[in-house]
Amino acid sequence: MRPARPDRPDRPAGPAGSELVPIRQAAGAILFAGLGYFVDIFDLLLFAVVRVPSVRDLGAGDRTIEVGTLLQNSQLIGLMAGGLVWGVLGDRRGRRSALYGSILLYSVANIANAFVSTVPQYAAWRFIAGFGLAGELGAALTLVSEMVDRRQRGTATTLVATVGVLGAVAAAIVGELVTWRTAYVIGGGLGLALLVLRVRLQDSAMFGRTRDLGGRRGDIWRLVSSPARAARYVRAILIGVPVWFSAGILLTFSPEFAKDLGVVGEVTSGRAVLAYYAATTLGDFSSGMLSQWLGSRRKAVGIYYVLCAVGFAAYLSGAVTTPMGFYAICAWLGLATGFWAVMVTMAVEQFGTDLRATAATSVPTFVRASAVPMTVAFLTLRPTLGSVAAASLVGMVAMCLASLALWRQPETYGRDLDFTEDGLTRSEALPTGR
């Protein structure tokens, strides 16, 4: 397998390039990956929609934030653990195995969530569900990225993400129409139904050529054993942190924030999630197409960072006093954080085929799990500063770290992915972004 030459992204792909296909020839794989992500997002965000009624039904009373944080963190810790396990599996056994296995596990776990009777049971099954949910997106985007012509790679991953984010819209609608227990059964049933379709997927030829590397494939230690590689990995995670400040704090606790901000009238989690993710669908599509048009992942994400900063300021300033105005700001935040697909595509493109699934699966998982330290910081600061000031401080730190990481991260648009980390020599490594 030849090393990449990222300093010459416009060079011919060479012999291995003939294995890549146009989007139309990969339509089946893209559709399956998109539907898998649809169910993934449905199950992941369903908790935000049903958090208040479910924890109250289990006896939490008015402690909805505290118990909700425990349950969300249980899910996110599961995501962290699962992201590593599924990533290693994807690099050692194949992207297809990780994709199918993750869908099966999170589907069963979400059905089990419908039958819990105590908060500890709820937390345990949210951990297992999070573990399963960790594998789908990274495996799907790695598989699609290694299959589609690199000039259309960004478009293909954007289509996967756009179809997937509609799962959050569906979760918001279902969560409003049925009981929380029924909603979990529906979410798990959708995943099992997808597996029954038994779409035939094949791992890429790029992955096939790494089989002679043996145990070096998916070796987690290799992600951090090299300072340069570890820096790429950490920056890839930090770039996505604003998304989960928005979703993990501002969106999840939107009813409580609306009350503190003086919004007159009831704000529900379900409607906030619906507004947020309906706009995220547009954000995912537009950011992906913008990165294609600009020929740059970094520039597209930078533009969406500006939109994020405006949205955070509008949300936390208490600029609106009506539920409709509040939902409009949630929609803006959804649009602004729609760079998620571009962020994950950047992670896919940063690493060689022997570590690509490990990185691409664990990066979005650790981005989601960044909500754990952020919510801990928020809850720690809240008694002293108040909800709004505490969230503002956490949000500013998140944006500063993400902006620094983006500034330093290499550009990967149009990069030939047919390389291994061992084959990437010092002279061929991507230059740090400026």
Coordinates of C-alpha atoms in Angstrom, one line a residue:
M1 CA 0.0 0.0 0.0
R2 CA 1.5 3.3 -1.0
P3 CA 1.7 6.3 1.4
A4 CA -0.5 9.3 0.9
R5 CA 0.9 12.5 -0.6
P6 CA -1.4 15.1 1.0
D7 CA 0.7 17.9 -0.2
R8 CA -0.5 17.0 -3.7
P9 CA -4.2 16.3 -3.4
D10 CA -4.9 16.9 -7.1
R11 CA -2.6 14.2 -8.3
P12 CA -4.1 11.1 -10.1
A13 CA -5.2 8.4 -7.7
G14 CA -3.1 5.7 -9.3
P15 CA -4.0 2.1 -9.6
A16 CA -5.9 1.9 -6.4
G17 CA -8.1 4.8 -7.5
S18 CA -9.8 2.4 -9.9
E19 CA -11.3 0.7 -6.9
L20 CA -13.2 3.8 -5.9
V21 CA -16.6 4.4 -7.4
P22 CA -18.9 7.4 -8.1
I23 CA -21.7 8.1 -5.6
R24 CA -24.4 6.5 -7.8
Q25 CA -22.6 3.1 -7.7
A26 CA -22.3 3.3 -3.9
A27 CA -26.0 4.4 -3.4
G28 CA -26.9 1.2 -1.5
A29 CA -24.1 1.5 1.0
I30 CA -24.7 5.2 1.4
L31 CA -28.4 4.6 2.0
F32 CA -27.8 1.8 4.6
A33 CA -25.2 3.9 6.4
G34 CA -27.6 6.9 6.4
L35 CA -30.5 4.8 7.8
G36 CA -28.2 3.3 10.4
Y37 CA -27.2 6.7 11.5
F38 CA -30.9 7.7 11.4
V39 CA -31.7 5.0 14.0
D40 CA -28.5 5.9 15.9
I41 CA -29.5 9.5 16.3
F42 CA -33.1 8.6 17.0
D43 CA -32.0 6.4 20.0
L44 CA -29.3 8.8 21.1
L45 CA -31.5 11.9 21.2
L46 CA -34.6 10.1 22.4
F47 CA -33.4 10.4 26.0
A48 CA -33.2 14.2 25.7
V49 CA -36.8 14.2 24.5
V50 CA -38.2 11.9 27.2
R51 CA -35.8 12.8 30.1
V52 CA -38.3 14.8 32.2
P53 CA -41.4 12.4 32.0
S54 CA -39.2 9.3 32.3
V55 CA -37.2 10.4 35.4
R56 CA -40.4 11.8 37.1
D57 CA -42.1 8.5 36.4
L58 CA -39.3 6.7 38.1
G59 CA -39.6 8.9 41.2
A60 CA -37.1 11.7 40.7
G61 CA -39.6 14.4 41.6
D62 CA -38.1 17.9 40.9
R63 CA -34.5 16.7 40.7
T64 CA -34.8 16.4 36.9
I65 CA -31.4 18.1 36.2
E66 CA -29.5 16.1 38.7
V67 CA -31.0 12.7 37.8
G68 CA -31.0 13.6 34.1
T69 CA -27.2 14.4 34.3
L70 CA -26.5 11.0 35.9
L71 CA -28.4 9.2 33.1
Q72 CA -26.9 11.3 30.3
N73 CA -23.4 10.8 31.7
S74 CA -24.0 7.0 32.0
Q75 CA -24.9 7.0 28.3
L76 CA -21.9 9.2 27.4
I77 CA -19.4 7.0 29.4
G78 CA -20.8 4.0 27.5
L79 CA -20.1 6.0 24.3
M80 CA -16.5 6.5 25.3
A81 CA -15.9 2.8 26.0
G82 CA -17.8 1.7 23.0
G83 CA -16.0 4.1 20.7
L84 CA -12.7 2.4 21.4
V85 CA -14.0 -1.2 21.2
W86 CA -16.0 -0.7 18.0
G87 CA -13.1 1.2 16.4
V88 CA -10.6 -1.5 17.2
L89 CA -13.1 -4.1 15.9
G90 CA -13.6 -2.0 12.7
D91 CA -9.9 -2.0 12.0
R92 CA -9.3 -5.6 12.9
R93 CA -12.4 -7.4 11.7
G94 CA -13.8 -4.9 9.2
R95 CA -16.0 -1.9 9.1
R96 CA -19.0 -4.0 8.2
S97 CA -18.7 -6.1 11.4
A98 CA -18.6 -3.0 13.6
L99 CA -21.6 -1.4 11.8
Y100 CA -23.8 -4.5 12.1
G101 CA -22.7 -5.2 15.7
S102 CA -23.3 -1.7 17.0
I103 CA -26.8 -1.5 15.4
L104 CA -27.8 -4.9 17.1
L105 CA -26.5 -3.9 20.5
Y106 CA -28.1 -0.4 20.8
S107 CA -31.4 -1.7 19.4
V108 CA -31.7 -4.4 22.1
A109 CA -30.6 -2.0 24.8
N110 CA -33.2 0.6 23.9
I111 CA -36.0 -2.0 23.9
A112 CA -34.7 -2.9 27.4
N113 CA -35.0 0.7 28.5
A114 CA -38.7 0.5 28.0
F115 CA -39.0 -2.0 30.9
V116 CA -36.9 -0.4 33.6
S117 CA -38.4 0.4 37.0
T118 CA -35.6 2.2 38.9
V119 CA -33.1 4.9 38.1
P120 CA -30.1 2.5 38.6
Q121 CA -31.6 0.1 36.0
Y122 CA -32.2 3.1 33.7
A123 CA -28.6 4.2 34.1
A124 CA -27.2 0.7 33.4
W125 CA -29.2 0.3 30.2
R126 CA -28.3 3.9 29.0
F127 CA -24.6 2.8 29.5
I128 CA -25.2 -0.3 27.3
A129 CA -27.1 1.7 24.7
G130 CA -24.4 4.3 24.6
F131 CA -21.8 1.5 24.2
G132 CA -23.7 0.3 21.1
L133 CA -24.5 3.7 19.7
A134 CA -20.7 4.5 19.6
G135 CA -19.9 2.3 16.7
E136 CA -22.3 3.2 13.9
L137 CA -21.3 6.6 12.6
G138 CA -17.5 6.0 12.5
A139 CA -17.8 2.6 10.9
A140 CA -20.3 3.9 8.4
L141 CA -18.4 7.0 7.3
T142 CA -15.1 5.0 7.1
L143 CA -16.7 2.5 4.9
V144 CA -18.3 5.1 2.6
S145 CA -15.1 7.2 2.5
E146 CA -13.0 4.3 1.4
M147 CA -15.5 3.3 -1.3
V148 CA -16.4 6.6 -3.0
D149 CA -14.2 8.7 -5.4
R150 CA -12.3 11.2 -3.3
R151 CA -13.7 14.1 -5.3
Q152 CA -17.2 13.1 -4.2
R153 CA -16.2 11.9 -0.7
G154 CA -17.5 14.9 1.1
T155 CA -20.8 14.8 -0.8
A156 CA -21.2 11.1 0.1
T157 CA -20.5 11.6 3.8
T158 CA -22.8 14.7 3.8
L159 CA -25.7 12.5 2.4
V160 CA -25.1 9.9 5.2
A161 CA -25.2 12.6 7.9
T162 CA -28.2 14.5 6.4
V163 CA -30.3 11.3 6.3
G164 CA -29.1 10.4 9.8
V165 CA -29.9 13.7 11.5
L166 CA -33.5 13.3 10.4
G167 CA -33.6 10.6 13.1
A168 CA -33.5 13.3 15.8
V169 CA -36.6 15.0 14.1
A170 CA -38.3 11.6 14.2
A171 CA -37.3 11.2 17.9
A172 CA -38.8 14.6 18.8
I173 CA -42.1 13.8 17.1
V174 CA -42.4 10.2 18.5
G175 CA -41.4 11.4 22.0
E176 CA -44.3 14.0 21.9
L177 CA -46.9 11.5 20.6
V178 CA -46.4 8.4 22.7
T179 CA -45.3 7.4 26.2
W180 CA -41.6 7.3 26.9
R181 CA -41.6 3.5 27.2
T182 CA -43.3 3.1 23.9
A183 CA -40.8 5.5 22.3
Y184 CA -37.9 3.3 23.4
V185 CA -39.6 0.2 22.0
I186 CA -40.0 2.0 18.6
G187 CA -36.4 3.1 18.6
G188 CA -35.1 -0.4 19.2
G189 CA -37.5 -1.9 16.7
L190 CA -36.3 0.5 14.0
G191 CA -32.7 -0.8 14.5
L192 CA -33.8 -4.5 14.4
A193 CA -35.9 -3.8 11.3
L194 CA -32.8 -2.3 9.5
L195 CA -30.8 -5.4 10.2
V196 CA -33.6 -7.6 8.9
L197 CA -33.2 -5.8 5.5
R198 CA -29.8 -7.6 5.4
V199 CA -28.2 -5.1 2.9
R200 CA -25.1 -6.8 1.5
L201 CA -22.1 -4.6 2.2
Q202 CA -18.4 -5.4 1.5
D203 CA -15.4 -3.9 3.2
S204 CA -13.2 -1.8 1.0
A205 CA -10.1 -3.0 -0.9
M206 CA -8.1 -0.5 1.0
F207 CA -9.0 -2.3 4.2
G208 CA -8.2 -5.7 2.6
R209 CA -4.6 -4.6 1.9
T210 CA -4.0 -4.0 5.6
R211 CA -4.5 -7.6 6.6
D212 CA -0.8 -8.4 6.6
L213 CA -0.3 -5.8 9.3
G214 CA -1.9 -8.1 11.9
G215 CA -2.1 -6.7 15.4
R216 CA -0.9 -3.3 14.4
R217 CA -4.4 -2.7 12.9
G218 CA -6.6 -0.9 15.4
D219 CA -3.8 -0.7 18.0
I220 CA -5.1 2.1 20.3
W221 CA -1.7 2.8 21.7
R222 CA -0.5 3.8 18.3
L223 CA -2.9 6.7 18.3
V224 CA -1.0 8.4 21.1
S225 CA 2.5 6.8 21.0
S226 CA 3.6 9.3 18.4
P227 CA 3.4 13.0 19.5
A228 CA 2.4 14.2 16.0
R229 CA -0.3 11.5 15.7
A230 CA -1.6 12.1 19.2
A231 CA -1.9 15.8 18.5
R232 CA -3.9 15.1 15.3
Y233 CA -6.2 12.9 17.4
V234 CA -6.8 15.3 20.2
R235 CA -7.4 18.2 17.8
A236 CA -9.9 16.1 15.9
I237 CA -11.9 15.7 19.1
L238 CA -11.6 19.3 20.3
I239 CA -12.9 20.6 16.9
G240 CA -16.3 19.0 17.7
V241 CA -16.7 20.1 21.3
P242 CA -19.0 23.1 20.6
V243 CA -21.5 20.7 19.1
W244 CA -21.9 18.9 22.4
F245 CA -21.9 22.0 24.5
S246 CA -24.9 23.0 22.5
A247 CA -26.6 19.6 22.5
G248 CA -25.5 18.3 25.8
I249 CA -26.2 21.4 27.9
L250 CA -28.2 24.1 26.1
L251 CA -30.5 21.6 24.4
T252 CA -30.8 18.9 27.0
F253 CA -31.7 21.4 29.8
S254 CA -33.6 23.8 27.6
P255 CA -36.8 23.8 29.8
E256 CA -34.8 24.8 32.8
F257 CA -32.8 27.4 30.9
A258 CA -36.0 28.9 29.4
K259 CA -37.4 29.4 32.9
D260 CA -34.1 31.0 34.2
L261 CA -34.0 33.3 31.2
G262 CA -37.5 34.6 31.8
V263 CA -39.3 32.9 28.9
V264 CA -43.0 33.3 29.5
G265 CA -44.8 30.0 28.7
E266 CA -43.9 26.3 28.6
V267 CA -40.8 25.2 26.7
T268 CA -40.6 21.4 26.2
S269 CA -37.5 19.3 25.5
G270 CA -39.3 17.6 22.6
R271 CA -40.1 20.8 20.8
A272 CA -36.6 22.2 21.4
V273 CA -35.1 19.0 20.0
L274 CA -37.4 19.1 17.0
A275 CA -36.5 22.8 16.2
Y276 CA -32.7 22.1 16.8
Y277 CA -32.4 19.0 14.6
A278 CA -34.7 20.0 11.9
A279 CA -32.3 22.9 11.3
T280 CA -29.3 20.6 11.9
T281 CA -30.4 18.7 8.8
L282 CA -30.0 21.8 6.8
G283 CA -26.7 22.6 8.6
D284 CA -25.2 19.2 7.8
F285 CA -26.1 19.4 4.2
S286 CA -25.0 23.1 3.7
S287 CA -21.7 22.7 5.6
G288 CA -20.8 19.6 3.6
M289 CA -21.6 21.3 0.3
L290 CA -19.7 24.4 1.5
S291 CA -16.6 22.4 2.2
Q292 CA -16.8 20.9 -1.3
W293 CA -17.3 24.3 -2.9
L294 CA -14.5 26.0 -0.9
G295 CA -12.2 22.9 -1.4
S296 CA -11.5 23.1 2.4
R297 CA -12.9 21.4 5.4
R298 CA -11.2 23.8 7.8
K299 CA -12.7 27.0 6.2
A300 CA -16.2 25.5 6.2
V301 CA -16.0 24.6 9.9
G302 CA -14.5 28.0 10.8
I303 CA -17.5 29.7 9.2
Y304 CA -19.9 27.6 11.2
Y305 CA -17.9 28.4 14.4
V306 CA -18.9 32.1 13.9
L307 CA -22.6 31.0 13.6
C308 CA -22.2 29.0 16.8
A309 CA -20.8 32.0 18.7
V310 CA -23.7 34.2 17.6
G311 CA -26.2 31.4 18.6
F312 CA -24.6 30.9 22.0
A313 CA -24.7 34.6 22.7
A314 CA -28.4 34.9 21.6
Y315 CA -29.4 31.9 23.7
L316 CA -27.7 32.9 26.9
S317 CA -28.4 36.6 26.7
G318 CA -32.2 36.1 27.3
A319 CA -32.9 38.1 24.2
V320 CA -36.3 36.4 23.7
T321 CA -39.2 36.0 26.1
T322 CA -41.6 33.7 24.2
P323 CA -41.4 29.9 23.5
M324 CA -41.5 30.5 19.8
G325 CA -38.5 32.9 20.0
F326 CA -36.7 30.4 22.2
Y327 CA -37.3 27.6 19.7
A328 CA -36.1 29.8 16.9
I329 CA -32.8 30.3 18.7
C330 CA -32.6 26.5 19.2
A331 CA -33.1 26.1 15.4
W332 CA -30.2 28.6 14.8
L333 CA -28.0 26.5 17.1
G334 CA -28.9 23.4 15.2
L335 CA -28.0 25.0 11.9
A336 CA -24.7 26.4 13.4
T337 CA -23.6 23.0 14.8
G338 CA -24.4 21.2 11.5
F339 CA -20.7 21.0 10.7
W340 CA -20.7 17.6 12.5
A341 CA -20.5 15.6 9.2
V342 CA -17.5 17.7 8.1
M343 CA -15.8 17.3 11.5
V344 CA -16.1 13.5 11.3
T345 CA -15.0 13.4 7.7
M346 CA -11.9 15.3 8.7
A347 CA -11.2 12.7 11.3
V348 CA -11.6 9.9 8.8
E349 CA -9.2 11.7 6.4
Q350 CA -6.6 12.3 9.1
F351 CA -5.5 8.7 9.7
G352 CA -4.2 5.7 7.7
T353 CA -6.3 2.7 6.8
D354 CA -4.8 0.7 9.7
L355 CA -6.1 3.1 12.3
R356 CA -8.9 4.9 10.4
A357 CA -11.9 3.1 11.9
T358 CA -10.4 3.4 15.4
A359 CA -10.0 7.1 15.0
A360 CA -13.2 7.8 13.1
T361 CA -15.3 5.8 15.6
S362 CA -13.7 7.1 18.8
V363 CA -13.4 10.8 17.8
P364 CA -17.2 11.5 17.6
T365 CA -17.6 9.3 20.7
F366 CA -15.2 11.4 22.7
V367 CA -16.7 14.6 21.3
R368 CA -20.1 13.4 22.6
A369 CA -18.5 12.3 25.9
S370 CA -17.0 15.8 26.3
A371 CA -20.5 16.6 27.6
V372 CA -19.5 14.8 30.8
P373 CA -16.8 17.2 32.0
M374 CA -18.8 20.1 30.6
T375 CA -21.9 19.2 32.6
V376 CA -19.8 18.5 35.7
A377 CA -18.3 21.9 35.3
F378 CA -21.7 23.5 34.7
L379 CA -23.3 21.8 37.8
T380 CA -20.2 22.8 39.9
L381 CA -20.4 26.4 38.9
R382 CA -24.2 26.7 38.9
P383 CA -24.7 27.1 42.6
T384 CA -22.3 30.0 42.7
L385 CA -22.7 31.7 39.4
G386 CA -26.2 30.7 38.4
S387 CA -27.2 28.6 35.4
V388 CA -26.7 31.3 32.7
A389 CA -23.3 32.5 33.8
A390 CA -22.0 29.0 34.4
A391 CA -23.1 27.9 31.0
S392 CA -21.6 31.0 29.4
L393 CA -18.2 30.3 31.0
V394 CA -18.2 26.7 30.0
G395 CA -19.2 27.6 26.4
M396 CA -16.5 30.2 26.1
V397 CA -13.8 27.7 27.1
A398 CA -15.2 25.1 24.7
M399 CA -15.2 27.6 21.8
C400 CA -11.6 28.8 22.5
L401 CA -10.3 25.2 22.6
A402 CA -12.1 24.2 19.5
S403 CA -10.9 27.3 17.6
L404 CA -7.3 26.7 18.5
A405 CA -7.6 23.0 17.5
L406 CA -9.1 23.9 14.1
W407 CA -6.4 26.5 13.5
R408 CA -3.6 23.9 14.1
Q409 CA -5.3 21.0 12.3
P410 CA -4.1 20.0 8.8
E411 CA -6.4 20.4 5.8
T412 CA -7.5 17.1 4.4
Y413 CA -9.8 18.0 1.5
G414 CA -9.2 15.8 -1.5
R415 CA -6.6 13.6 0.3
D416 CA -5.8 10.2 -1.1
L417 CA -6.8 7.8 1.7
D418 CA -4.9 4.8 0.4
F419 CA -2.1 4.9 3.0
T420 CA -1.2 3.4 6.3
E421 CA 0.3 5.2 9.3
D422 CA 3.5 3.2 9.0
G423 CA 3.7 4.3 5.3
L424 CA 3.3 8.0 6.2
T425 CA 6.8 9.3 6.6
R426 CA 7.8 12.5 8.3
S427 CA 8.4 14.3 5.0
E428 CA 5.0 13.2 3.7
A429 CA 3.0 14.1 6.8
L430 CA 0.4 16.8 6.5
P431 CA 1.7 20.3 7.5
T432 CA 0.1 21.8 10.6
G433 CA -2.7 24.2 9.6
R434 CA -2.2 27.9 9.9

